[in-house]
Short mmCIF file of C-alpha atoms in Angstrom, two decimals:
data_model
loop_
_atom_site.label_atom_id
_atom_site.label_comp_id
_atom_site.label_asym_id
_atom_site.label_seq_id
_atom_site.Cartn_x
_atom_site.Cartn_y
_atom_site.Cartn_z
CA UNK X 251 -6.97 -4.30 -5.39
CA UNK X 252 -9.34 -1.37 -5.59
CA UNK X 253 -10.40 1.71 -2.97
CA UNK X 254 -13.53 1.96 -1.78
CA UNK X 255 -13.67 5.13 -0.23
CA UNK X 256 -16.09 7.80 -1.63
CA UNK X 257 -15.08 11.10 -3.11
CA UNK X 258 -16.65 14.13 -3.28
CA UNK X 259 -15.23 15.17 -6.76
CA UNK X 260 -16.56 19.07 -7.23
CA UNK X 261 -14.27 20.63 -4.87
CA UNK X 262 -11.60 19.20 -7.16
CA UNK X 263 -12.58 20.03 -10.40
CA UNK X 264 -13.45 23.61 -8.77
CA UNK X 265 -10.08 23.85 -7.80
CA UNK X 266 -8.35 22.33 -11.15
CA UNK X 267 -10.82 22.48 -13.77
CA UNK X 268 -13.02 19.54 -14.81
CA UNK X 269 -10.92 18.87 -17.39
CA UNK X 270 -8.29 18.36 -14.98
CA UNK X 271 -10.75 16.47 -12.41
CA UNK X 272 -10.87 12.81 -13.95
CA UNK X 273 -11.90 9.70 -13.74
CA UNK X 274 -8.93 6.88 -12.81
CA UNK X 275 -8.81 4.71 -15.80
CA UNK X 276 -7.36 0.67 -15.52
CA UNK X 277 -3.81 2.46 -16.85
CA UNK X 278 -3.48 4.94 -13.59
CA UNK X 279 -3.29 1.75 -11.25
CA UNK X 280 -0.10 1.72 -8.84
CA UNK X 281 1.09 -1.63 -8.32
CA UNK X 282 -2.44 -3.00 -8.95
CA UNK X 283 -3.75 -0.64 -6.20
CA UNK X 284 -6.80 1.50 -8.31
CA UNK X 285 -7.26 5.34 -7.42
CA UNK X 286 -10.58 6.68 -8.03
CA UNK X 287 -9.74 10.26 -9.55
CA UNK X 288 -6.85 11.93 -11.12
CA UNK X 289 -6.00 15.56 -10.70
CA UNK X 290 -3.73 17.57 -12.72
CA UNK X 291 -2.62 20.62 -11.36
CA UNK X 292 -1.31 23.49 -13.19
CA UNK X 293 0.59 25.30 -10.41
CA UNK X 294 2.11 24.74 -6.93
CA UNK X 295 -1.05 26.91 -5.40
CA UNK X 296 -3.31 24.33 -6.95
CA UNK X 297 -0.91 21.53 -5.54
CA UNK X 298 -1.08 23.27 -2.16
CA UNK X 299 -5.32 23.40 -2.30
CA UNK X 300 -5.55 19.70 -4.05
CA UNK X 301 -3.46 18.80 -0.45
CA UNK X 302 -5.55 20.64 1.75
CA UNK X 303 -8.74 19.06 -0.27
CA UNK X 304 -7.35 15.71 0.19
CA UNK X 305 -6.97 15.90 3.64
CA UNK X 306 -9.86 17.65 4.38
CA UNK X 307 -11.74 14.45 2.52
CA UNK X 308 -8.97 12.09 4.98
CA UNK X 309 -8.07 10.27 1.05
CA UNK X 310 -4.97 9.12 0.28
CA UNK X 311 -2.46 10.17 -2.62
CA UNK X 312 -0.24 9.06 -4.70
CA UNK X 313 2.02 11.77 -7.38
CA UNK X 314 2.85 10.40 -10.83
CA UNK X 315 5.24 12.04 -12.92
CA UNK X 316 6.03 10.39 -16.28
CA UNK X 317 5.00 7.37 -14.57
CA UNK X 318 8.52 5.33 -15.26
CA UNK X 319 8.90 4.60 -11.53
CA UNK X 320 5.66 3.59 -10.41
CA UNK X 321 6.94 0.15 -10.03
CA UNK X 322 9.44 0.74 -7.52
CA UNK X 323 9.23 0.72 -4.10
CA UNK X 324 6.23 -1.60 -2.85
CA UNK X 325 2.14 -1.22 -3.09
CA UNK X 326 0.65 1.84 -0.85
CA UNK X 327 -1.82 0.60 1.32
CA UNK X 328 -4.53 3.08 -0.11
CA UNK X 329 -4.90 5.31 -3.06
CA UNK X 330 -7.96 6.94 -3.56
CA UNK X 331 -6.40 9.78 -5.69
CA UNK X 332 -3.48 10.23 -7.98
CA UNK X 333 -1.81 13.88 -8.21
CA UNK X 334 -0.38 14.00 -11.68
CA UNK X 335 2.98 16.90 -11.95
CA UNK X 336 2.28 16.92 -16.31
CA UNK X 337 1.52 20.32 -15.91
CA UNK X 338 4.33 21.56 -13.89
CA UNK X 339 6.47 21.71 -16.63
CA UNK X 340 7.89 25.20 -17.16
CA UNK X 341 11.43 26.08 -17.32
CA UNK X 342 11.60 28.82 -14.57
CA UNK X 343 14.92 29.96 -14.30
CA UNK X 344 18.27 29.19 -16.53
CA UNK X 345 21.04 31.14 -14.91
CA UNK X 346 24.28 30.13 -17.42
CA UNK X 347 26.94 32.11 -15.72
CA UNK X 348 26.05 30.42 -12.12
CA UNK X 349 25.80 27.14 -14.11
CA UNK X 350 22.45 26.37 -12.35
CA UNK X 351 18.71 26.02 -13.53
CA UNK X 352 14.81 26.21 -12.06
CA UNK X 353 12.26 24.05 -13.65
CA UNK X 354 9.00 22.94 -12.44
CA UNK X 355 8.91 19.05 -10.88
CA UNK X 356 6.37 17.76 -14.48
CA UNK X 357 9.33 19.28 -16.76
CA UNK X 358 10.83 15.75 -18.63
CA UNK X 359 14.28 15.66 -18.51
CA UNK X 360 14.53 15.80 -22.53
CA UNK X 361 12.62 18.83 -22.37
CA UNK X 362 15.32 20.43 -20.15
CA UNK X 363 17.88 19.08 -22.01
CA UNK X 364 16.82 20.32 -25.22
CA UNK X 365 16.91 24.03 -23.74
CA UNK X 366 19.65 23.65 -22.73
CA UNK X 367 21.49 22.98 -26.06
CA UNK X 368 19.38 26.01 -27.58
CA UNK X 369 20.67 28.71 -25.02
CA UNK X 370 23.04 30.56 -27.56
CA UNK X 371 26.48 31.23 -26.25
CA UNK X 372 26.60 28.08 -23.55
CA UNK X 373 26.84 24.39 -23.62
CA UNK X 374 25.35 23.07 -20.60
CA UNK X 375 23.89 19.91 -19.33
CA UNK X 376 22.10 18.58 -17.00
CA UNK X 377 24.96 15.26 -16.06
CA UNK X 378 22.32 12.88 -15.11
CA UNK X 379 21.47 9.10 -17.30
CA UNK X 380 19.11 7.63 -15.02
CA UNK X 381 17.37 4.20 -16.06
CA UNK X 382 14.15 5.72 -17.47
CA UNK X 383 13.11 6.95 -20.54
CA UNK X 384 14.33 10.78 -20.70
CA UNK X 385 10.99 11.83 -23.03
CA UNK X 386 8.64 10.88 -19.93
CA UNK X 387 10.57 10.96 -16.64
CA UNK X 388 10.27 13.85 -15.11
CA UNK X 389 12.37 15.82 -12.89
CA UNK X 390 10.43 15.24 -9.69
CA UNK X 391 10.44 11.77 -10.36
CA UNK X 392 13.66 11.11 -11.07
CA UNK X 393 14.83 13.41 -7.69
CA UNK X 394 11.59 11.11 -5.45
CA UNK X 395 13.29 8.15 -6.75
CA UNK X 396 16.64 9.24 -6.29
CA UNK X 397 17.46 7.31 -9.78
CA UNK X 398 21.10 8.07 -11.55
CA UNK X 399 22.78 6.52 -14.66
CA UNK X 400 26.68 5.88 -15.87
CA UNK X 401 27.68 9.49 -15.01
CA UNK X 402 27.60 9.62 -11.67
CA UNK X 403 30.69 7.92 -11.59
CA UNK X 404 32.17 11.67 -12.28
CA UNK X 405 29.35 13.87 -12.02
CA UNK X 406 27.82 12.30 -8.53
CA UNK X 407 23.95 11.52 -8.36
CA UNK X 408 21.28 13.15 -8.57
CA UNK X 409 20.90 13.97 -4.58
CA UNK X 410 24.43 15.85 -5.57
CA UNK X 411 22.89 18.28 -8.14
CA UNK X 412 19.85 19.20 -6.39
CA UNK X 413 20.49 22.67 -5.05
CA UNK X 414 16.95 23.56 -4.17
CA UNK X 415 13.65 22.23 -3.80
CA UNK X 416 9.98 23.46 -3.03
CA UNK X 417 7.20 21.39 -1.85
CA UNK X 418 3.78 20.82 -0.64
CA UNK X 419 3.48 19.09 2.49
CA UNK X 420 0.19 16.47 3.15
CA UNK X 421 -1.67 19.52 4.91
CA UNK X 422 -1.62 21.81 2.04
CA UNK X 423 1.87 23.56 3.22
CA UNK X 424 4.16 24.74 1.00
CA UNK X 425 7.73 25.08 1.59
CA UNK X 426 11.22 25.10 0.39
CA UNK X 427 14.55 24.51 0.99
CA UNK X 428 18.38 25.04 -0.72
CA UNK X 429 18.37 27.96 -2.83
CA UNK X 430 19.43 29.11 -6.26
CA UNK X 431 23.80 28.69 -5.77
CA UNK X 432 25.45 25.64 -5.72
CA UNK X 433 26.69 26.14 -2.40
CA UNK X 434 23.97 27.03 0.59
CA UNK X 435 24.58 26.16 4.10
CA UNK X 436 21.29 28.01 5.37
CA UNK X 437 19.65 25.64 7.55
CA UNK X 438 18.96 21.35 6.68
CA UNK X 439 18.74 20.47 3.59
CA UNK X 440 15.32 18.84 2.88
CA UNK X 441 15.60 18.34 -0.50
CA UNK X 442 18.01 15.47 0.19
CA UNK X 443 15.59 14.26 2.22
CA UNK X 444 13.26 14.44 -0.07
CA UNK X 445 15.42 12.37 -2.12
CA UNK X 446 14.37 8.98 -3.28
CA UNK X 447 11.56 9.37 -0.87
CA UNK X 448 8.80 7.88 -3.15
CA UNK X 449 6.78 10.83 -2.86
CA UNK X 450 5.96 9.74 0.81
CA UNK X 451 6.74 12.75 2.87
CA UNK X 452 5.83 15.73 0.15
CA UNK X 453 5.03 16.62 -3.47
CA UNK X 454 7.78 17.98 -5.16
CA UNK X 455 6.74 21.02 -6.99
CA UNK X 456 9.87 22.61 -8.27
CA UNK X 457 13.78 21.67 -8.46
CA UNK X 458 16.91 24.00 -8.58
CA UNK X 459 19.76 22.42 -10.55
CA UNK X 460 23.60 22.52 -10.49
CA UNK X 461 24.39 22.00 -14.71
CA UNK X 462 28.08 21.63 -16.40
CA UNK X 463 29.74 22.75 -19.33
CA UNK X 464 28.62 20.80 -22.13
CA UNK X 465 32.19 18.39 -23.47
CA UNK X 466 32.47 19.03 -27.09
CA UNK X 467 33.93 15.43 -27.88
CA UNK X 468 32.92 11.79 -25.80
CA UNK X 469 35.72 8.81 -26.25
CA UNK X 470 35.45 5.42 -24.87
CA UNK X 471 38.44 2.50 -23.91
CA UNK X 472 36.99 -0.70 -23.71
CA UNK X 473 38.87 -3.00 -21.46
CA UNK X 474 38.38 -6.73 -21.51
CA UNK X 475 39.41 -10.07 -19.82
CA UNK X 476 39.12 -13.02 -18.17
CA UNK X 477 38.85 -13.02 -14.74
CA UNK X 478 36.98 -10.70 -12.06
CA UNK X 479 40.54 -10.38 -10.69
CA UNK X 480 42.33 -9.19 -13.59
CA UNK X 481 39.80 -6.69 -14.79
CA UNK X 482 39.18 -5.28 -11.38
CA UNK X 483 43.23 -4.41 -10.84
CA UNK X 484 42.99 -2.74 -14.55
CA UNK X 485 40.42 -0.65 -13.10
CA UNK X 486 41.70 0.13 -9.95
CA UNK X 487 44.75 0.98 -11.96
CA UNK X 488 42.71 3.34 -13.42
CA UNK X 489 42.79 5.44 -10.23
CA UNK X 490 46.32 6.27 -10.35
CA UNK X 491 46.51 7.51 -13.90
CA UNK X 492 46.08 11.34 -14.77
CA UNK X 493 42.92 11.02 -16.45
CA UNK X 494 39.09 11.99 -15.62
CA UNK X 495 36.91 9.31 -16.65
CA UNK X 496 33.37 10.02 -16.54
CA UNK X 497 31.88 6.71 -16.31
CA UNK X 498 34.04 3.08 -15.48
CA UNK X 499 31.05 0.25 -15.86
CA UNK X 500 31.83 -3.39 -15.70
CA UNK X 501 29.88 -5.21 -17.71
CA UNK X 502 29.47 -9.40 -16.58
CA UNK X 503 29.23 -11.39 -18.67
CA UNK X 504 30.53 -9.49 -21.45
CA UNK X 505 33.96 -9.69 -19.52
CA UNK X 506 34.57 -5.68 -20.43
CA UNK X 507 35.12 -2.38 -18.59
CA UNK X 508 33.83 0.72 -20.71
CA UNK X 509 35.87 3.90 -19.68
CA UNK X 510 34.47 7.00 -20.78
CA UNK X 511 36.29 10.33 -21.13
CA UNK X 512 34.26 13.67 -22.03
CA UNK X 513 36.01 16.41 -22.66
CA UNK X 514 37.75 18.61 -25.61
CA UNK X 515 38.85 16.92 -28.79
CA UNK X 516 42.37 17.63 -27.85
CA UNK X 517 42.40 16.32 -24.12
CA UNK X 518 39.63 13.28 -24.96
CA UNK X 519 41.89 11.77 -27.23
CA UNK X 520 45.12 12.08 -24.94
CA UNK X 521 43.30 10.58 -21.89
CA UNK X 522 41.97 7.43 -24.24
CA UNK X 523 45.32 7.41 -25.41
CA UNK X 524 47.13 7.30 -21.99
CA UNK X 525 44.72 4.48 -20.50
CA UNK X 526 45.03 2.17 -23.61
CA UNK X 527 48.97 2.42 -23.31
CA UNK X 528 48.57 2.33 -19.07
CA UNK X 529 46.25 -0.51 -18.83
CA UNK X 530 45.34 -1.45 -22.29
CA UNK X 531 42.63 -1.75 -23.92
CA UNK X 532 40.84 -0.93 -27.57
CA UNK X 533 39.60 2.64 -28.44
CA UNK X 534 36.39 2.64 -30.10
CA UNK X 535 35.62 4.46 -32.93
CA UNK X 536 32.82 7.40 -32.70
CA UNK X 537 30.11 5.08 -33.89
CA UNK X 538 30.65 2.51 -31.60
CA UNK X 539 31.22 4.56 -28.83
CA UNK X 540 27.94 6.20 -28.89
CA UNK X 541 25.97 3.17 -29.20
CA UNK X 542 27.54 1.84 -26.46
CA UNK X 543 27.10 5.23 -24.37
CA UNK X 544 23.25 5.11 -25.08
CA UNK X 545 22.68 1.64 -23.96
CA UNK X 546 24.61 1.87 -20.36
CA UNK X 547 22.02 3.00 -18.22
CA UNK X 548 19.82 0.69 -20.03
CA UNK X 549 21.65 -2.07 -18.85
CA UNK X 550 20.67 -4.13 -17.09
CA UNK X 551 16.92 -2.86 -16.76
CA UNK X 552 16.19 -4.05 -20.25
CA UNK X 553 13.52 -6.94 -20.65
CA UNK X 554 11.08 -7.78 -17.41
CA UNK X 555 13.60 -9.45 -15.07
CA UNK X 556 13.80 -8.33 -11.23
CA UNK X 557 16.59 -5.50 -10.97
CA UNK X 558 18.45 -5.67 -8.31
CA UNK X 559 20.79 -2.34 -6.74
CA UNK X 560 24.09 -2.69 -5.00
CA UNK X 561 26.46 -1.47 -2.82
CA UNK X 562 29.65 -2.49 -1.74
CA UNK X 563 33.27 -1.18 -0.75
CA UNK X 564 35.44 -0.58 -3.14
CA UNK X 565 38.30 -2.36 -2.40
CA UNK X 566 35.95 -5.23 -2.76
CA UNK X 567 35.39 -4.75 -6.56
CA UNK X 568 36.45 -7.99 -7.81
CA UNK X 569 34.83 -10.34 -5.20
CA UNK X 570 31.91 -8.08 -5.86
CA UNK X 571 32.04 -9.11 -9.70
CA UNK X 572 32.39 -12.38 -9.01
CA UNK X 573 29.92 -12.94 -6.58
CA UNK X 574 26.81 -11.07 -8.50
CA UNK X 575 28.13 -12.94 -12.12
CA UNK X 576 27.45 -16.28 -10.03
CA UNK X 577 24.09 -15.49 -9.62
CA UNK X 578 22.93 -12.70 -11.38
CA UNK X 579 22.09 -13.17 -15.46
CA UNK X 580 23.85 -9.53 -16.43
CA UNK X 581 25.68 -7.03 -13.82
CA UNK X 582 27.08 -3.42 -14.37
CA UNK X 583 29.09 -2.32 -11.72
CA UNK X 584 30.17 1.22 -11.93
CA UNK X 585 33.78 0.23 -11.07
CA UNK X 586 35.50 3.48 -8.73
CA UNK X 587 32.69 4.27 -6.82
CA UNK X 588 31.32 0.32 -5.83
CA UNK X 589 27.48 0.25 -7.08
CA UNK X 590 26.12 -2.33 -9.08
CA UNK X 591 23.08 -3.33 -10.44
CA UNK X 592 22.20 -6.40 -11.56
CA UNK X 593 19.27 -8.17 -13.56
CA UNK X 594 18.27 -11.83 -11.75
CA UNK X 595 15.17 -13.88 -12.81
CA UNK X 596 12.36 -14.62 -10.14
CA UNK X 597 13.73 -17.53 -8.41
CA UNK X 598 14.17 -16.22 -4.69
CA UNK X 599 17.69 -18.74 -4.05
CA UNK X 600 19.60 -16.80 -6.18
CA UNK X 601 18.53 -13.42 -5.13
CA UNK X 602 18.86 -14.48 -1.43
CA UNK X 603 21.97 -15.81 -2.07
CA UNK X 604 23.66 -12.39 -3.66
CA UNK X 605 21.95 -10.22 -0.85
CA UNK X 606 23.69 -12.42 1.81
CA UNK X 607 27.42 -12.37 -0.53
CA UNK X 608 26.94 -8.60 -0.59
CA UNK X 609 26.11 -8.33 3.03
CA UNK X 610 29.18 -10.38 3.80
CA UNK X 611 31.53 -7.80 1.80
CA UNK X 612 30.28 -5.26 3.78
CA UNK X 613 27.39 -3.95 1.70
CA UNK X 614 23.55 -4.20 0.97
CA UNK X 615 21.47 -4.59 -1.66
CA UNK X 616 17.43 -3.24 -2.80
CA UNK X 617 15.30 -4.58 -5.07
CA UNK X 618 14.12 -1.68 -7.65
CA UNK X 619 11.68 -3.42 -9.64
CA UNK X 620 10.71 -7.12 -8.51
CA UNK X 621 7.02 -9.02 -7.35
CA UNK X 622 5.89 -8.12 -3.93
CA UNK X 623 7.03 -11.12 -2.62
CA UNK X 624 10.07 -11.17 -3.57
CA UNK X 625 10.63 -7.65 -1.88
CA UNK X 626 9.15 -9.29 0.90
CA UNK X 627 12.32 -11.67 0.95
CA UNK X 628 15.10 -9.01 0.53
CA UNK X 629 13.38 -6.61 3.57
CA UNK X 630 12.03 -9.66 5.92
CA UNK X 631 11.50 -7.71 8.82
CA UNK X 632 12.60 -3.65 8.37
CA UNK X 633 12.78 -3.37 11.94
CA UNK X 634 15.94 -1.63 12.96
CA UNK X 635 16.98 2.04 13.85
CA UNK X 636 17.44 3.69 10.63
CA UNK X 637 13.67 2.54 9.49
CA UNK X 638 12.56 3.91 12.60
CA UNK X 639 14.13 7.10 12.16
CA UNK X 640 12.41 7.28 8.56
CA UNK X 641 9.18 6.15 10.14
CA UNK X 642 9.46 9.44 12.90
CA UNK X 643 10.15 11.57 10.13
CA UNK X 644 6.89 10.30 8.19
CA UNK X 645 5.21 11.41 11.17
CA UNK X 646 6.80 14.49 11.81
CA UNK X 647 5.82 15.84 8.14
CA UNK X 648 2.55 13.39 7.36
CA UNK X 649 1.07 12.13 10.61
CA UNK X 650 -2.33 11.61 8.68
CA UNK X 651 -0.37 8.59 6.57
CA UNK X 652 -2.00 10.91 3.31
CA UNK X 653 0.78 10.46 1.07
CA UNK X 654 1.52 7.18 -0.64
CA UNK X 655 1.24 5.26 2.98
CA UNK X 656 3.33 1.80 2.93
CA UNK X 657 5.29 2.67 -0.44
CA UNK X 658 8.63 3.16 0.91
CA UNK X 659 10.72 0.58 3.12
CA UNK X 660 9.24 -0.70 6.64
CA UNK X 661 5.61 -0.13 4.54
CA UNK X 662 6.23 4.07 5.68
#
């Protein structure tokens, strides 16, 4: 699928540079819909005149980040231009002793990361293992997708740690909401609305983040057996113990729980020691551990199969495991909190069959990263009140339809 609509390219490369004006190669497609140009702007005042240009010229647009998430969600309708966020990438603000950061939406999360651990005299971190390569996804991406990892099991996601946000809206506005302190009551807070938005309502240009205290020493219990049953009570016995486990993840097949504990030396090893004499299990040993801690979020997004994200009540955990192991090939669950997500192969019966088990217990389930019509199969209709309420706040901040029209739910 290709746009046909014509472009008048100098006001953009007046406003960016021409070296920042180019020409959409096959590789900046969006779900095989083909923009025409690709702007990179340096700043949030070019993002604000690249808007204005845009809707000036009535073109549509799509923002890339890294471009690890372009998958998700379903085609737009249109894309005549792409808004890159690469150059967005400065560190703004690190503010250790209020445990909170600024960084421009195009800054990867490595990049911040790596700061981090060179600021002399703290040991912070960002506490968010989303499903994407940390080298290329970006901050803005990862808060438009509203994507989180193994962590947020403790740490919450990333809708949690987003303190602040500012934006440029489809007419060229810019705006902002939150603040710089990790708590701020002044007024509704857009930047969880914002969240895992798709980039449909406005272009994140900038992100204020709550950090932690860096744990000097990571230990892992890995619980095993049988049944659903049985390893859902050892995790829900988990609960009662005097321990703060930073991830729980069921893994089915495998049969396993790993329980993560961050913390000192001193209290890591008494917490790993406390759940393997409470409700068993096998310490690993440091090597093991951190393999295993790497490939979490990984799982089960690794390969080409259709990823599939649940939710369902906790006290449902083991019916839950049970029900997605039946027809999913791999599920992690992340066991206190009652998300899954699960890898399935492109068969609709099976996928049909979990979304109406999970609906059933109470929950729901998205497709992440699937064909078209397979998304078609999981959202048949969209109709209902809370897609309307999404589609009057669409109109409320883009009534033009210029950003990304028909990428999130409902085709908003």
């Amino acid at each position: 699928m290709s746009t046909a609509t014509a472009i008048d390219v100098l006001p953009f490369a007046a406003l960016v540079g021409e070296e920042h004006a180019l020409a959409a190669r096959a590789d900046d497609t969006v779900q095989g819909v083909s923009p025409s140009l690709v702007v990179e702007p340096a700043d949030e005042a070019e993002v604000s005149a690249v808007m204005r240009e845009a809707s000036r010229q009535r073109l549509t647009v799509v923002v890339r980040g890294g471009g690890t998430t372009l998958a998700w969600g379903t085609p737009p309708r249109r894309c005549e231009l792409l808004l890159s966020t690469r150059r967005l990438d400065r560190l703004v603000e690190h503010q250790p002793g209020d445990l909170i950061c600024v960084a421009g939406a195009g800054m990867t999360l490595a990049a911040l990361q790596a700061h981090l651990g060179r600021a002399q005299g703290h040991r912070q971190r960002l506490m968010l293992d989303p499903p994407v390569p940390p080298e290329v996804a970006t901050l803005g991406g990862i808060v438009a997708t509203g994507c989180s990892g193994p962590l947020r099991t403790r740490y919450g996601t990333v809708r949690d740690l987003l303190i602040g946000v500012r934006f440029v809206l489809a007419d060229g506005t810019v705006g902002h909401a939150g603040g710089k302190v990790v708590k701020n009551v002044a007024g509704y807070d857009i930047g969880k609305l914002l969240t895992g938005s798709l980039g449909t309502l406005a272009v994140i240009t900038q992100v204020a983040l709550r950090l932690h205290p860096a744990a000097p020493d990571s230990r892992v219990v890995l619980l095993d057996d049988s049944t659903p049953e049985a390893l859902a009570a050892r995790v829900q016995g988990l609960a009662r113990l005097p321990v703060t486990p930073s991830c729980v993840d069921v893994i089915w097949p495998d049969r396993t729980c790993a329980v993560r504990v961050d913390s000192s030396a001193e209290g890591a090893e008494r917490q790993v020691q406390i759940i393997a004499a409470r409700v068993g299990g096998r310490i690993l040993g440091e090597g093991e551990a951190a393999a295993l801690n790497s490939s979490l979020a990984q799982r089960p997004w690794m390969g080409d199969g259709v990823v599939a994200g649940i939710a369902a009540p906790r006290s449902r955990l083991a019916e839950l495991i049970r029900l997605a192991g039946r027809h999913a090939d791999e599920v992690v669950v992340r066991g206190l909190i009652g998300v899954a997500e699960a890898r399935l192969g492109a068969d609709p019966a099976p996928i049909t069959a979990l979304r109406n088990g999970v609906e059933q217990l109470g929950g729901h389930l998205v497709l992440h990263r699937s064909p078209l019509p397979l998304r078609d199969l999981v959202w048949p209709a969209a109709a209902g009140a809370a897609v309307e309420l999404m589609r009057s706040v669409k109109h409320a901040l883009d009534p033009q339809g210029v950003l990304a029209p028909g990428r999130h739910l409902g085709g908003i």
